[in-house]
Amino acid sequence: MSGTRTVCIVVVGDEVLDGSVRDSNGPWLAERIAGTGYELQRIVIVPDVVETIAAEIKRIVQVDKPSLLITTGGVGATWDDVTYEAIARALGVGLVIDESLAVSVRQVVDWTVGVGFALDDASIAGMMRIATVPEGATVHTVTSWLACVQVDIADDEDASIGTTLIALPGPPGHVKTLFDEVVHPTVMRNSTSTSTVCEVEHQFPETVLVGELGKIGAHYPTVKMGSYPGKPMIVRFRGPKGETEAAAADLRRELDRLAGHPAADAIRAGWQSQGTSWKRAES
């Protein structure tokens, strides 16, 4: 939809790709974004590889051009935490130590040494990765150990628009807190949705509605539509209030017409007996 503010999400983590961890950040963010004035364009999962993360960020910024790009994961102290480095590479900037983050890191280092556990240079360097962010970034801090990084990226063709990149940590609790306390009120400015969702339930198979759904889609190009098999079947419309409600009303009229067809009962009964579990017929 023209003029709509958009969001892309990049989930970073080998553990998600290999199935060790089921991503919950992407689905949770998608649900929260659906209640704002922003539209989610895509969710991408990438490994802990600098080149891969950087390439995906660069592609999204240059091709999708979202209003907001959120990354989750890869901002810790271990050597597989490379999201900050990847962001810097994608944007062609350096890395710098943010003093507001470095204070907490140094306190932990000093305390650890103070209780008698010596940290070598590699350990201290690893800890400082938490505070080493892309040059020009803004750090939003909720607590001394809960923060996210913001980078504002200007559009090469139009300086008045661009993409705001927010790098969030990976733990789901941290993501939820930072989104609700920083991203939504600060970056999204407590935006509210200007779209409406209408759901229409019915008992017919999709096959008898394909043509009509195509006509409705063509007639209301600003409305997104999805048809989801189940018991009951659901057709979901999302878009501007007037058009969305009109599209749903058109479908309900078509369902009323179908209900009066001589074959309606047989079609409904056939679909309900088939169910939604498709299995190979016994030979």
Short mmCIF file of N, CA and C in Angstrom, two decimals, residues 194 196 220 222-223 239-248:
data_model
loop_
_atom_site.label_atom_id
_atom_site.label_comp_id
_atom_site.label_asym_id
_atom_site.label_seq_id
_atom_site.Cartn_x
_atom_site.Cartn_y
_atom_site.Cartn_z
N THR A 194 -3.76 2.05 11.15
CA THR A 194 -4.80 2.71 10.36
C THR A 194 -5.54 1.70 9.51
N THR A 196 -7.76 -2.13 9.13
CA THR A 196 -8.79 -2.94 9.78
C THR A 196 -8.62 -4.38 9.33
N TYR A 220 -10.34 -4.63 -5.01
CA TYR A 220 -9.85 -3.90 -3.84
C TYR A 220 -8.33 -4.09 -3.72
N THR A 222 -6.00 -2.36 -2.53
CA THR A 222 -5.34 -1.90 -1.30
C THR A 222 -5.57 -2.85 -0.13
N VAL A 223 -6.35 -3.90 -0.37
CA VAL A 223 -6.69 -4.85 0.70
C VAL A 223 -5.90 -6.14 0.52
N GLY A 239 -6.67 -4.10 5.60
CA GLY A 239 -6.40 -2.91 4.80
C GLY A 239 -7.19 -1.73 5.32
N PRO A 240 -7.32 -0.67 4.51
CA PRO A 240 -8.11 0.49 4.91
C PRO A 240 -9.52 0.08 5.30
N LYS A 241 -10.05 0.71 6.33
CA LYS A 241 -11.31 0.28 6.93
C LYS A 241 -12.45 0.13 5.91
N GLY A 242 -12.72 1.16 5.12
CA GLY A 242 -13.84 1.11 4.19
C GLY A 242 -13.70 0.01 3.15
N GLU A 243 -12.52 -0.07 2.53
CA GLU A 243 -12.30 -1.08 1.49
C GLU A 243 -12.32 -2.49 2.06
N THR A 244 -11.74 -2.64 3.26
CA THR A 244 -11.68 -3.97 3.88
C THR A 244 -13.08 -4.47 4.23
N GLU A 245 -13.87 -3.62 4.81
CA GLU A 245 -15.24 -4.01 5.16
C GLU A 245 -16.07 -4.30 3.91
N ALA A 246 -15.83 -3.55 2.85
CA ALA A 246 -16.56 -3.78 1.60
C ALA A 246 -16.17 -5.11 0.97
N ALA A 247 -14.88 -5.43 1.01
CA ALA A 247 -14.42 -6.70 0.45
C ALA A 247 -15.03 -7.86 1.21
N ALA A 248 -15.06 -7.76 2.54
CA ALA A 248 -15.66 -8.82 3.35
C ALA A 248 -17.15 -8.95 3.06
#
